Short mmCIF file of N, CA and C in Angstrom, two decimals:
data_model
loop_
_atom_site.label_atom_id
_atom_site.label_comp_id
_atom_site.label_asym_id
_atom_site.label_seq_id
_atom_site.Cartn_x
_atom_site.Cartn_y
_atom_site.Cartn_z
N MET A 1 3.60 33.00 14.34
CA MET A 1 3.48 32.81 15.41
C MET A 1 5.24 31.22 16.03
N PHE A 2 4.66 30.19 15.36
CA PHE A 2 5.82 29.12 15.24
C PHE A 2 6.47 30.08 13.96
N GLN A 3 7.77 29.66 13.73
CA GLN A 3 8.38 29.57 12.44
C GLN A 3 9.21 27.91 12.49
N GLU A 4 8.69 27.80 11.35
CA GLU A 4 10.06 26.27 10.85
C GLU A 4 11.15 26.19 11.09
N LYS A 5 11.80 25.66 11.59
CA LYS A 5 13.07 25.94 11.13
C LYS A 5 13.82 24.98 10.38
N LYS A 6 14.74 25.44 9.53
CA LYS A 6 15.12 24.14 8.40
C LYS A 6 16.62 23.63 8.66
N PRO A 7 16.43 22.41 8.51
CA PRO A 7 17.57 21.20 9.13
C PRO A 7 18.75 22.09 8.15
N SER A 8 19.83 21.45 9.02
CA SER A 8 21.07 21.62 8.23
C SER A 8 21.08 20.29 7.35
N ALA A 9 22.01 20.53 6.23
CA ALA A 9 22.10 19.59 5.12
C ALA A 9 23.27 18.28 6.20
N ALA A 10 23.59 18.57 6.99
CA ALA A 10 24.72 17.54 7.44
C ALA A 10 24.02 16.55 8.34
N ARG A 11 22.55 17.65 9.52
CA ARG A 11 22.09 17.02 9.76
C ARG A 11 19.84 16.11 9.16
N ALA A 12 20.55 16.58 7.98
CA ALA A 12 18.95 16.27 7.85
C ALA A 12 19.71 14.96 7.38
N LEU A 13 21.07 14.73 6.85
CA LEU A 13 21.53 13.61 6.44
C LEU A 13 22.17 12.26 6.98
N GLU A 14 22.43 13.27 8.92
CA GLU A 14 22.48 11.82 9.48
C GLU A 14 21.10 11.53 9.92
N SER A 15 20.04 11.75 10.56
CA SER A 15 18.46 11.44 10.18
C SER A 15 18.17 10.56 9.67
N TYR A 16 18.53 10.61 8.49
CA TYR A 16 18.02 9.82 7.13
C TYR A 16 18.67 8.93 7.11
N LEU A 17 19.97 8.78 7.73
CA LEU A 17 21.04 7.60 8.45
C LEU A 17 21.20 6.72 9.00
N ALA A 18 20.11 7.04 10.12
CA ALA A 18 20.19 6.96 11.06
C ALA A 18 18.40 5.75 10.67
N TYR A 19 17.54 6.76 10.50
CA TYR A 19 16.31 5.77 9.11
C TYR A 19 16.97 4.47 9.21
N ARG A 20 18.28 4.17 7.82
CA ARG A 20 17.60 3.32 7.12
C ARG A 20 18.79 2.49 7.78
N GLN A 21 19.86 2.60 8.77
CA GLN A 21 20.33 1.79 9.84
C GLN A 21 19.09 1.04 10.74
N VAL A 22 18.34 1.50 10.87
CA VAL A 22 17.21 1.33 11.71
C VAL A 22 16.21 -0.17 11.30
N ALA A 23 15.61 0.67 10.29
CA ALA A 23 15.06 -0.09 9.13
C ALA A 23 16.02 -1.36 9.03
N ILE A 24 17.61 -1.28 8.76
CA ILE A 24 17.60 -2.36 7.76
C ILE A 24 18.13 -3.53 8.80
N GLY A 25 18.40 -2.80 9.96
CA GLY A 25 19.42 -3.35 11.67
C GLY A 25 17.60 -4.99 11.67
N SER A 26 16.87 -4.37 11.98
CA SER A 26 15.51 -4.07 12.64
C SER A 26 15.21 -5.84 11.75
N LEU A 27 14.98 -5.67 9.89
CA LEU A 27 14.82 -6.19 9.41
C LEU A 27 16.01 -7.79 9.62
N LEU A 28 17.55 -7.27 9.57
CA LEU A 28 17.76 -8.28 9.93
C LEU A 28 17.34 -9.46 11.21
N ALA A 29 17.42 -8.22 12.12
CA ALA A 29 17.81 -8.80 13.33
C ALA A 29 16.24 -10.02 13.25
N GLY A 30 15.05 -9.04 12.47
CA GLY A 30 13.96 -10.53 12.77
C GLY A 30 13.75 -11.59 11.63
N GLY A 31 15.07 -11.86 10.43
CA GLY A 31 15.45 -12.67 10.10
C GLY A 31 16.36 -13.48 10.36
N ALA A 32 17.37 -13.31 11.71
CA ALA A 32 17.46 -13.58 12.00
C ALA A 32 17.16 -14.80 13.21
N GLY A 33 16.73 -14.02 13.80
CA GLY A 33 15.30 -14.18 14.96
C GLY A 33 14.59 -15.94 13.77
N SER A 34 13.92 -15.27 12.67
CA SER A 34 13.36 -16.18 12.54
C SER A 34 13.98 -17.10 12.05
N LEU A 35 14.99 -17.17 11.64
CA LEU A 35 15.66 -18.52 10.70
C LEU A 35 16.09 -19.29 12.14
N LEU A 36 16.92 -18.65 13.02
CA LEU A 36 17.12 -19.66 14.57
C LEU A 36 16.15 -20.40 15.22
N SER A 37 14.56 -19.66 14.99
CA SER A 37 13.51 -20.28 15.76
C SER A 37 12.80 -21.69 14.65
N LEU A 38 13.60 -20.59 13.34
CA LEU A 38 13.16 -22.27 12.07
C LEU A 38 14.41 -23.65 12.28
N ILE A 39 15.28 -23.13 12.81
CA ILE A 39 16.05 -24.67 12.89
C ILE A 39 15.31 -25.04 14.93
N LYS A 40 15.30 -24.68 15.43
CA LYS A 40 14.75 -24.91 16.40
C LYS A 40 13.10 -25.85 15.58
N MET A 41 13.04 -25.28 15.72
CA MET A 41 11.42 -26.39 14.90
C MET A 41 11.87 -27.49 13.91
N MET A 42 12.63 -27.14 13.65
CA MET A 42 12.97 -28.53 12.63
C MET A 42 13.71 -29.63 13.63
N HIS A 43 14.55 -29.41 14.92
CA HIS A 43 14.82 -30.13 15.81
C HIS A 43 13.82 -30.72 16.69
N SER A 44 12.86 -30.56 16.72
CA SER A 44 11.34 -30.31 17.30
C SER A 44 10.47 -31.43 16.39
N LEU A 45 10.91 -31.72 15.00
CA LEU A 45 10.44 -32.38 14.29
C LEU A 45 10.70 -33.76 14.39
N GLY A 46 11.71 -34.04 14.85
CA GLY A 46 12.54 -35.33 15.31
C GLY A 46 11.91 -36.16 16.59
N GLY A 47 11.98 -34.92 17.13
CA GLY A 47 11.39 -35.72 18.81
C GLY A 47 9.89 -35.27 18.93
N GLY A 48 9.13 -35.31 17.88
CA GLY A 48 7.38 -35.82 18.42
C GLY A 48 7.16 -34.55 19.18
N ASN A 49 7.80 -33.33 19.44
CA ASN A 49 7.49 -33.24 20.70
C ASN A 49 6.52 -31.24 19.77
N LEU A 50 4.99 -31.87 19.39
CA LEU A 50 4.23 -30.51 18.99
C LEU A 50 3.88 -29.68 19.92
N GLU A 51 3.92 -29.23 21.29
CA GLU A 51 3.78 -28.13 21.77
C GLU A 51 5.51 -27.42 21.96
N GLU A 52 6.55 -28.07 21.84
CA GLU A 52 7.66 -26.77 21.39
C GLU A 52 8.07 -26.84 19.55
N LEU A 53 7.33 -27.60 18.63
CA LEU A 53 7.46 -26.67 17.57
C LEU A 53 6.23 -25.71 17.13
N GLY A 54 4.94 -25.80 18.19
CA GLY A 54 4.28 -24.33 18.06
C GLY A 54 4.43 -23.15 18.22
N ILE A 55 5.51 -23.35 19.70
CA ILE A 55 6.18 -22.29 20.30
C ILE A 55 7.56 -22.00 19.20
N ALA A 56 8.05 -22.63 19.06
CA ALA A 56 9.26 -22.53 17.76
C ALA A 56 8.76 -21.30 16.79
N LEU A 57 7.47 -21.90 15.81
CA LEU A 57 6.92 -21.58 14.86
C LEU A 57 6.59 -20.31 15.00
N ASN A 58 5.58 -19.47 16.46
CA ASN A 58 4.94 -18.80 16.48
C ASN A 58 6.48 -17.73 16.95
N VAL A 59 7.70 -17.78 17.52
CA VAL A 59 8.38 -17.02 17.59
C VAL A 59 9.33 -17.21 15.96
N ALA A 60 9.23 -17.54 15.60
CA ALA A 60 9.59 -17.66 13.88
C ALA A 60 9.03 -16.37 13.00
N CYS A 61 7.74 -16.73 13.53
CA CYS A 61 6.48 -15.52 12.64
C CYS A 61 6.37 -13.98 12.95
N LEU A 62 6.89 -14.29 14.93
CA LEU A 62 6.43 -12.83 15.83
C LEU A 62 7.96 -12.29 15.72
N SER A 63 8.96 -12.61 15.38
CA SER A 63 10.01 -12.06 15.56
C SER A 63 9.96 -11.13 13.76
N LEU A 64 9.60 -11.82 12.57
CA LEU A 64 10.21 -11.18 11.38
C LEU A 64 8.66 -10.33 11.37
N GLY A 65 7.19 -10.82 12.13
CA GLY A 65 5.99 -9.94 11.77
C GLY A 65 6.71 -8.46 12.42
N TYR A 66 7.27 -8.73 14.04
CA TYR A 66 7.92 -7.57 14.71
C TYR A 66 8.50 -5.99 13.37
N ALA A 67 9.48 -7.00 13.14
CA ALA A 67 10.78 -5.83 12.67
C ALA A 67 9.98 -5.33 10.96
N ILE A 68 8.88 -6.43 10.71
CA ILE A 68 7.24 -5.83 9.31
C ILE A 68 7.21 -4.71 10.06
N PHE A 69 6.49 -4.56 10.75
CA PHE A 69 5.51 -3.36 11.90
C PHE A 69 6.49 -2.56 11.69
N LEU A 70 7.52 -2.48 12.22
CA LEU A 70 8.54 -1.43 12.64
C LEU A 70 9.01 -0.56 11.29
N ASN A 71 8.81 -1.70 10.52
CA ASN A 71 8.93 -0.84 9.19
C ASN A 71 8.40 -0.17 8.36
N LEU A 72 7.38 -0.71 8.62
CA LEU A 72 6.07 0.84 8.08
C LEU A 72 5.58 1.35 9.30
N LEU A 73 5.96 0.92 10.39
CA LEU A 73 5.43 2.23 10.91
C LEU A 73 6.81 3.55 10.73
N LEU A 74 7.51 3.25 10.34
CA LEU A 74 8.82 4.39 10.42
C LEU A 74 8.88 4.57 8.25
N LEU A 75 8.23 4.01 7.98
CA LEU A 75 8.45 4.38 6.63
C LEU A 75 7.51 5.91 6.28
N PRO A 76 6.54 6.50 6.90
CA PRO A 76 6.25 8.26 7.13
C PRO A 76 7.72 8.86 7.10
N VAL A 77 8.54 8.31 7.87
CA VAL A 77 9.40 9.51 8.90
C VAL A 77 10.65 8.63 7.33
N GLY A 78 10.78 8.07 6.46
CA GLY A 78 11.85 7.54 6.03
C GLY A 78 10.92 8.81 4.97
N PHE A 79 9.66 8.69 4.04
CA PHE A 79 9.93 9.79 3.54
C PHE A 79 10.13 11.44 4.01
N LEU A 80 9.54 11.39 4.99
CA LEU A 80 9.67 13.06 4.96
C LEU A 80 11.01 13.31 5.01
N LEU A 81 12.01 12.63 5.89
CA LEU A 81 13.55 12.57 5.57
C LEU A 81 14.12 13.04 4.14
N ARG A 82 13.41 11.78 3.25
CA ARG A 82 13.83 12.06 1.72
C ARG A 82 13.85 12.94 1.70
N LYS A 83 11.98 13.49 1.65
CA LYS A 83 11.43 14.61 0.88
C LYS A 83 12.52 15.88 1.25
N THR A 84 12.97 15.60 2.56
CA THR A 84 14.00 16.79 3.51
C THR A 84 15.18 17.47 2.63
N LEU A 85 15.48 15.88 2.12
CA LEU A 85 17.15 16.27 2.11
C LEU A 85 17.04 16.66 0.09
N GLY A 86 16.11 16.58 -0.29
CA GLY A 86 15.76 16.25 -1.94
C GLY A 86 15.73 18.65 -1.71
N GLU A 87 14.69 18.51 -0.79
CA GLU A 87 14.37 20.21 -0.64
C GLU A 87 16.39 21.20 -0.42
N ILE A 88 16.81 20.03 0.70
CA ILE A 88 17.77 20.68 0.60
C ILE A 88 18.95 20.81 -0.59
N GLU A 89 18.95 19.85 -1.11
CA GLU A 89 19.87 19.62 -1.84
C GLU A 89 19.26 20.34 -2.86
N GLN A 90 17.77 21.12 -3.54
CA GLN A 90 17.77 22.36 -4.77
C GLN A 90 17.70 23.57 -4.74
N ALA A 91 17.95 23.37 -2.77
CA ALA A 91 18.08 24.64 -2.51
C ALA A 91 19.80 25.48 -2.60
N ASP A 92 20.70 24.07 -2.42
CA ASP A 92 22.05 24.15 -2.51
C ASP A 92 22.06 24.40 -4.09
N LYS A 93 22.11 23.25 -5.01
CA LYS A 93 22.00 23.87 -5.98
C LYS A 93 21.21 25.29 -6.93
N VAL A 94 20.63 25.64 -6.29
CA VAL A 94 20.21 27.77 -6.99
C VAL A 94 20.87 28.30 -6.09
N ASP A 95 21.74 27.97 -4.83
CA ASP A 95 22.10 29.00 -3.85
C ASP A 95 24.04 29.04 -5.17
N GLN A 96 24.26 28.12 -5.39
CA GLN A 96 25.23 27.78 -6.53
C GLN A 96 25.47 28.06 -7.32
N ALA A 97 23.83 28.43 -8.30
CA ALA A 97 24.00 29.20 -9.78
C ALA A 97 23.89 30.20 -9.46
N ALA A 98 23.06 30.64 -8.32
CA ALA A 98 22.92 32.14 -7.72
C ALA A 98 24.30 32.40 -7.97
N GLY A 99 25.18 32.28 -7.19
CA GLY A 99 26.55 32.18 -6.82
C GLY A 99 27.67 32.21 -7.85
N THR A 100 27.11 31.70 -9.59
CA THR A 100 27.97 31.29 -10.16
C THR A 100 27.62 33.13 -11.06
N ILE A 101 26.76 33.11 -10.73
CA ILE A 101 25.95 33.87 -12.30
C ILE A 101 26.92 35.18 -11.79
N SER A 102 26.69 35.62 -10.00
CA SER A 102 27.02 36.69 -9.05
C SER A 102 28.58 37.20 -9.69
N VAL A 103 29.15 35.90 -9.94
CA VAL A 103 30.82 35.93 -10.00
C VAL A 103 31.44 36.59 -11.35
N ARG A 104 29.96 35.70 -12.35
CA ARG A 104 30.16 35.70 -13.60
C ARG A 104 30.12 37.35 -13.90
N ARG A 105 29.08 37.86 -13.40
CA ARG A 105 28.36 39.36 -13.32
C ARG A 105 29.81 40.46 -13.89
N LYS A 106 30.80 40.74 -12.19
CA LYS A 106 31.66 41.10 -11.91
C LYS A 106 32.91 40.46 -12.14
N ARG A 107 33.83 39.90 -12.76
CA ARG A 107 34.31 39.23 -13.94
C ARG A 107 33.96 40.24 -15.36
N SER A 108 32.50 40.48 -15.50
CA SER A 108 32.36 40.93 -17.09
C SER A 108 32.60 42.63 -17.18
N ARG A 109 32.26 43.16 -15.58
CA ARG A 109 32.24 44.11 -15.22
C ARG A 109 33.53 44.59 -14.93
N ALA A 110 34.57 43.72 -14.65
CA ALA A 110 35.78 44.80 -14.28
C ALA A 110 36.60 44.40 -15.85
N GLY A 111 35.95 43.26 -16.52
CA GLY A 111 37.24 42.69 -17.50
C GLY A 111 37.30 43.98 -18.50
#
């Protein structure tokens, strides 16, 4: 009833690169947010304001936590994209090998 469409190599590669950009970008943004919040936390240590210290620590943990959560959520997508890319590359190698064999047969018959 429903046929599974195989994506083209270019589209699969584009999807995988987009996945990697999201994964790396989220970790970089989460790390930057954590770093800025930790700096703010260090500034509040001098003033003795414990409320501001707690808020800064909370934001530092949450920003990195959300980035890690997003990466864990997208991990199966990355595995599927990598598997699809491997299958497409394997199929291309088989097609190239079959094309090489047929060209060699035509040359041997002509010669």
